[in-house]
CSV table of C-alpha atoms in Angstrom, one decimal:
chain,number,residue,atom,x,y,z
W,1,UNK,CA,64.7,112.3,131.2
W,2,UNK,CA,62.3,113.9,128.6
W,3,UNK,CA,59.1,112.2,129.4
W,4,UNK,CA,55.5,113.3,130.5
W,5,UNK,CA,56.6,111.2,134.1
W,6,UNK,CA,59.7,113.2,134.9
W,7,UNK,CA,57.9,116.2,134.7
W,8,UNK,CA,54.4,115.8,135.7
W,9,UNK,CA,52.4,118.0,138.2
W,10,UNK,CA,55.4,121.2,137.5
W,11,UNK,CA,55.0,123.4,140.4
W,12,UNK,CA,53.9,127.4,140.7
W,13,UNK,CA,57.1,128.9,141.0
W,14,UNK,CA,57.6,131.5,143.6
W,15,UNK,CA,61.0,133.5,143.7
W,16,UNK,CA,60.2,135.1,147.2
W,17,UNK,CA,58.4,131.9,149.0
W,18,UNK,CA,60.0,130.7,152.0
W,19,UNK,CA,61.5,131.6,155.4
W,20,UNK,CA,64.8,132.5,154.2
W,21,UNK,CA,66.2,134.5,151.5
W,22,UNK,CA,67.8,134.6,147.9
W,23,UNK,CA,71.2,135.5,147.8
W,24,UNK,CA,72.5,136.8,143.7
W,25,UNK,CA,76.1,135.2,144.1
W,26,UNK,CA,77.0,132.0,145.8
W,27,UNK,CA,79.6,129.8,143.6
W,28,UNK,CA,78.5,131.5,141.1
W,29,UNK,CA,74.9,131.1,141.4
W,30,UNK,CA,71.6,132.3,143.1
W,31,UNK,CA,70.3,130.6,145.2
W,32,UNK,CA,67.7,129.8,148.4
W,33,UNK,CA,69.3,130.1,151.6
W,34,UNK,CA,68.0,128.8,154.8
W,35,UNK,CA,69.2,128.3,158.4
W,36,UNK,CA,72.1,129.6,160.1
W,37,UNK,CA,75.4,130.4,158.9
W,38,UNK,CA,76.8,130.2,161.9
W,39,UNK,CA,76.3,126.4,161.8
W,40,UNK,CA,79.5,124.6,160.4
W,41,UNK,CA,77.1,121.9,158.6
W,42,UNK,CA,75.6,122.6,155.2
W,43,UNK,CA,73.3,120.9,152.7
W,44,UNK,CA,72.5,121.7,148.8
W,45,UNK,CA,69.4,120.8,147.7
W,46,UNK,CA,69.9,120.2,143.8
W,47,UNK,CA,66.3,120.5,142.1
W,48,UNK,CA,64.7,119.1,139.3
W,49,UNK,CA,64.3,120.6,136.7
W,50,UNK,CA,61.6,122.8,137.5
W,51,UNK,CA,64.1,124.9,139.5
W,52,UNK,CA,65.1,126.2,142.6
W,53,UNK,CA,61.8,128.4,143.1
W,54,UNK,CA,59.3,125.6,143.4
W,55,UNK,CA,57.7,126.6,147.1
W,56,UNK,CA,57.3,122.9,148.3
W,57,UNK,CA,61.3,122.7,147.7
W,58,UNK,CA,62.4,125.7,149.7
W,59,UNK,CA,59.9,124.1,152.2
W,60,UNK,CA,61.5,121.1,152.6
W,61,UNK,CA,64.8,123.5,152.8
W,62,UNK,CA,63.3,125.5,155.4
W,63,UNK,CA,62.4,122.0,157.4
W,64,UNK,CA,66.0,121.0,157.3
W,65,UNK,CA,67.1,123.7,158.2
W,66,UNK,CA,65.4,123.1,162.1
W,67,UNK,CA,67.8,120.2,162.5
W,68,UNK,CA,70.9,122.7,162.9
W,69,UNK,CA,72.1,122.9,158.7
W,70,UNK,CA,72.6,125.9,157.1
W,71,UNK,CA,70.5,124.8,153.8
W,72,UNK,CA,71.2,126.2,150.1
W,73,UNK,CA,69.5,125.4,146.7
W,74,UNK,CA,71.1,126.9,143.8
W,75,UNK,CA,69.8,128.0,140.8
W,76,UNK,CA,71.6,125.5,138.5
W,77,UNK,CA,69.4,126.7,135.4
W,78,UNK,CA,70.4,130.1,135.6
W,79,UNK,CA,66.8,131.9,135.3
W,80,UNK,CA,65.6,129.6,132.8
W,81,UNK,CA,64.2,126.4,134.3
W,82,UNK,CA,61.9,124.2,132.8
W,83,UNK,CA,58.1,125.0,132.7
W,84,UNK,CA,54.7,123.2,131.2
W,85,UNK,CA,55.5,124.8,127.9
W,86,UNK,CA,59.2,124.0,127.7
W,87,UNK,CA,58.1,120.2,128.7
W,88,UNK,CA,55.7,119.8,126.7
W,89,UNK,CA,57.5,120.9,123.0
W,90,UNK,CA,60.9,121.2,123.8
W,91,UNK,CA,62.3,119.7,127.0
W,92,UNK,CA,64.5,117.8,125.1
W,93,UNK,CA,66.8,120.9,124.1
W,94,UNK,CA,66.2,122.4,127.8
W,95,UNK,CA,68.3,119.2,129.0
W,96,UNK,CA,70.8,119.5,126.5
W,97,UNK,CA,71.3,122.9,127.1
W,98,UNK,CA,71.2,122.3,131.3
W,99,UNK,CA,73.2,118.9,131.5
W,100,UNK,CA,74.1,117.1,133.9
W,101,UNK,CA,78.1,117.7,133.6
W,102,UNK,CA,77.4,121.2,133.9
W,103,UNK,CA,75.5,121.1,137.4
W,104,UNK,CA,78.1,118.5,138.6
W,105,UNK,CA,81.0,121.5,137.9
W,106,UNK,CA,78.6,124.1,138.8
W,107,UNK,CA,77.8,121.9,142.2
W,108,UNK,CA,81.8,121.5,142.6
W,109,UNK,CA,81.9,125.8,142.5
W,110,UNK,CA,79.2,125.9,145.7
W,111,UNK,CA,80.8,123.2,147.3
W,112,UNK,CA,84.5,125.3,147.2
W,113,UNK,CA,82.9,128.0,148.5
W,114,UNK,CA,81.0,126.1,151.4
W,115,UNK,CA,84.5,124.9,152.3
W,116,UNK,CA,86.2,128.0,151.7
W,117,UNK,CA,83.3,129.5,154.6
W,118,UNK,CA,84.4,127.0,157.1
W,119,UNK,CA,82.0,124.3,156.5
W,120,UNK,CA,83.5,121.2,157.9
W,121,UNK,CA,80.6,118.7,156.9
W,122,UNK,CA,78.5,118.8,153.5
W,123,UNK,CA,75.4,117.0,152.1
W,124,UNK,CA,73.6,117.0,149.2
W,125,UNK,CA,70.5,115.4,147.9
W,126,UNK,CA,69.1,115.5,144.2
W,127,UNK,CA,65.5,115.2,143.0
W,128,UNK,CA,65.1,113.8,139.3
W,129,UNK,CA,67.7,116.2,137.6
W,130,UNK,CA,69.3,116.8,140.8
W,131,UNK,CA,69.8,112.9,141.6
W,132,UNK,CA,71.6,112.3,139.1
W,133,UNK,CA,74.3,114.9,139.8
W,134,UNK,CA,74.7,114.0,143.7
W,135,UNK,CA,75.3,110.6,142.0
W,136,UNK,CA,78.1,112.3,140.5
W,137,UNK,CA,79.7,114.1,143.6
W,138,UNK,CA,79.3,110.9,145.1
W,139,UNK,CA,81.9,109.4,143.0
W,140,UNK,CA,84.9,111.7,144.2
W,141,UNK,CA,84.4,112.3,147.9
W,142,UNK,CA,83.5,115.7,147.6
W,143,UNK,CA,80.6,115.6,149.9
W,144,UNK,CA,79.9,113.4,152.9
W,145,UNK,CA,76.9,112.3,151.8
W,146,UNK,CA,74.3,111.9,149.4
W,147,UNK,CA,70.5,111.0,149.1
W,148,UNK,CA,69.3,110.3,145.5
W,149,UNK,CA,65.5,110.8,145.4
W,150,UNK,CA,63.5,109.3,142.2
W,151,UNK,CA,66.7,110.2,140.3
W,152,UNK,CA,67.0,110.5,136.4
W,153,UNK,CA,68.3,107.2,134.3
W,154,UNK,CA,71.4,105.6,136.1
W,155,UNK,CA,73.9,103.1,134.8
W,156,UNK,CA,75.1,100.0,137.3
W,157,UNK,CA,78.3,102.0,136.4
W,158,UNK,CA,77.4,105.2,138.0
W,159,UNK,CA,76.9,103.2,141.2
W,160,UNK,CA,80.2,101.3,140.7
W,161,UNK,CA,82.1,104.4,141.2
W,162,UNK,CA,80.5,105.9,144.2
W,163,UNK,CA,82.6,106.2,147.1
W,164,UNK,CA,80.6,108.4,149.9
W,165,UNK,CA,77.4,107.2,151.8
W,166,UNK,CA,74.6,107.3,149.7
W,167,UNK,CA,70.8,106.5,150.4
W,168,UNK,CA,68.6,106.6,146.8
W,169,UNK,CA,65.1,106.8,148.0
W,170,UNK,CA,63.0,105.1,144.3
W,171,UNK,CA,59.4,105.3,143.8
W,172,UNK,CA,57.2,102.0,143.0
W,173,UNK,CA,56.4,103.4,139.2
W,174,UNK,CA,59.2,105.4,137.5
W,175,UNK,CA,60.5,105.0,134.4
W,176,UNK,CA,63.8,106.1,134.8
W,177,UNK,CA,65.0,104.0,137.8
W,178,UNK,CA,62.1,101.7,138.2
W,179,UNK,CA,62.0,99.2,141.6
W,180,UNK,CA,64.3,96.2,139.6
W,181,UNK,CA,66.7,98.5,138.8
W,182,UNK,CA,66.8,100.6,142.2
W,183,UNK,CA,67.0,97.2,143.6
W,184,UNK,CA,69.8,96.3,141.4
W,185,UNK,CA,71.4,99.1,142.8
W,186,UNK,CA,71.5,97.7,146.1
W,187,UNK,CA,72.8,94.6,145.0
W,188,UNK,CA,75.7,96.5,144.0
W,189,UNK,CA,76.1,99.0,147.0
W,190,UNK,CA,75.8,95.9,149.4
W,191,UNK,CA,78.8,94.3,147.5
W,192,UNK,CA,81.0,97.5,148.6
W,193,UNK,CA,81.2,97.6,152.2
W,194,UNK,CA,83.6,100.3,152.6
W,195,UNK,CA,80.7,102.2,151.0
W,196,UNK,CA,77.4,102.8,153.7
W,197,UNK,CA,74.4,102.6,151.9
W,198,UNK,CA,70.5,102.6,152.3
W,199,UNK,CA,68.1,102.0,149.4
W,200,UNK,CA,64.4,102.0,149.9
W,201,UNK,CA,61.3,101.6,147.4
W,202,UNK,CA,58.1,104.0,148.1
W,203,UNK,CA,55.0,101.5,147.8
W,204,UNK,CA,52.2,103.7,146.2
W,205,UNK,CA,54.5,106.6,144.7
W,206,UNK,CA,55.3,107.6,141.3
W,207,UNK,CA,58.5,109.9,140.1
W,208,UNK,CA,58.7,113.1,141.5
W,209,UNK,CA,56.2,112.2,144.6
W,210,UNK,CA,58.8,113.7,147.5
W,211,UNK,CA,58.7,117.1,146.0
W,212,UNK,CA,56.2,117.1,143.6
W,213,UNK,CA,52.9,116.2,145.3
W,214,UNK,CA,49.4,117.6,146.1
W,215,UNK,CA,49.6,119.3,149.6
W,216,UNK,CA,45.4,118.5,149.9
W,217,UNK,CA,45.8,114.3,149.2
W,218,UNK,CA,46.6,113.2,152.8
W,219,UNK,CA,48.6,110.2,151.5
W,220,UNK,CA,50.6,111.7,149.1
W,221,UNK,CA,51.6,114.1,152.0
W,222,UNK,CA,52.6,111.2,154.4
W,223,UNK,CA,54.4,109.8,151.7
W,224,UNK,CA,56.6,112.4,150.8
W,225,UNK,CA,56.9,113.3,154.5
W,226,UNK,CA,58.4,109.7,154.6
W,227,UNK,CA,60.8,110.5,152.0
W,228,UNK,CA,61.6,113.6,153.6
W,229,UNK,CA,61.8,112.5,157.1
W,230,UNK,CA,64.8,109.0,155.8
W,231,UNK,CA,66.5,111.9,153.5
W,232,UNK,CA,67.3,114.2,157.2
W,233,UNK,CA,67.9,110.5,158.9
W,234,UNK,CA,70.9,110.1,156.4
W,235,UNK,CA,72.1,113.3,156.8
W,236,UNK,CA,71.7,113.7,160.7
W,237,UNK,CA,73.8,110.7,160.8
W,238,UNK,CA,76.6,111.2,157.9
W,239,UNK,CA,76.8,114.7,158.0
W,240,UNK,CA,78.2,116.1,161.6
């Protein structure tokens, strides 16, 4: 994922934006909590890598959060997320350093803990970084569903393997899971019935537009508001 595309237009990163709060220890994390936790239906929001302060993230939190979820986004990178500097000499190390098999264990941990609360349903949905390791929960049941949004690079096999409903929502121009390949996916999905699925390609949008997006261009608004709005749609109906 160490390319100018995965990590263009990096956010200002706030650590008190939002309408809920930060909690120091939850599985073993920070993180952004939203919502009520009297509700017995959760969903982790699993950022890219710019981290779990990006405002327009806790906003889309916060927005979830109205349909009746009690809404968390860890801090998977631990203080240290990615920033212009860190993408532009040395974002290579920054992955290796915050992989992928790390937040899938580190994602199992909040998930426990959800459970362990009295959670009886659980979603999650990735951006970039965080596509990629709902990809992975996907594959064991952990969760009852999963939205993928502009994820990093996925095999064929990754999508082989998954076994809980999953919708991957791909932009028109990514490198990383460009349209042939989203649409490959949904070759494969459709071939597993026992598996619901829902692909869908953005016309006009580029990787990282659901999250990543100028709040004064109208259309890339209404576009991520699409994203946004089919991302709640999966959950509202898999996650009950």
């Amino acid at each position: 994922m160490a390319s100018s595309e995965c990590c263009a237009n990096p956010p200002t990163l706030n650590p008190v934006y939002g309408k809920g709060q930060v909690v120091e220890d939850f599985g073993g994390l920070k993180a952004y909590i939203t919502g009520s936790p009297e509700s017995k239906l959760a969903i982790i929001l699993i950022s890219d890598v710019f981290g779990y302060e990006a405002p327009l993230l806790r906003n889309l939190a916060d927005k979830v959060s109205t349909s009746g979820y009690f809404v968390l986004v860890p801090d998977f990178f631990h203080g240290d997320p990615a920033t212009p500097e860190i993408v532009k000499n040395s974002i290579d190390e920054w992955i290796k350093k915050h992989n992928i098999p790390k937040g899938f264990e580190e994602a199992k941990q909040v998930i426990e803990v959800l459970k362990e609360r009295g959670f009886s349903a659980i979603g999650a949905a990735g951006f970039c970084w965080g596509g990629k390791v709902v990809v992975e929960l996907a594959k064991y049941n952990y969760i009852n569903a999963v939205v993928s949004l502009h994820p990093g690079p996925l095999t064929h096999d990754d999508i082989r393997e998954v076994k809980c409903p999953i919708s991957i929502l791909g932009a028109e121009t990514d490198p990383f899971c460009p349209p042939e390949v989203i649409k490959q996916f949904a070759e494969i999905l459709s071939s597993k019935p026992e598996v619901h699925s829902h692909v869908k390609i953005y016309p006009g949008t580029v990787h990282g537009w659901s999250v990543r997006y100028d709040v004064n261009d109208k259309q890339a608004v209404e576009k991520a508001e699409e994203a946004q709005k089919d991302m709640l749609d999966w959950f509202v109906k898999y996650v009950k």
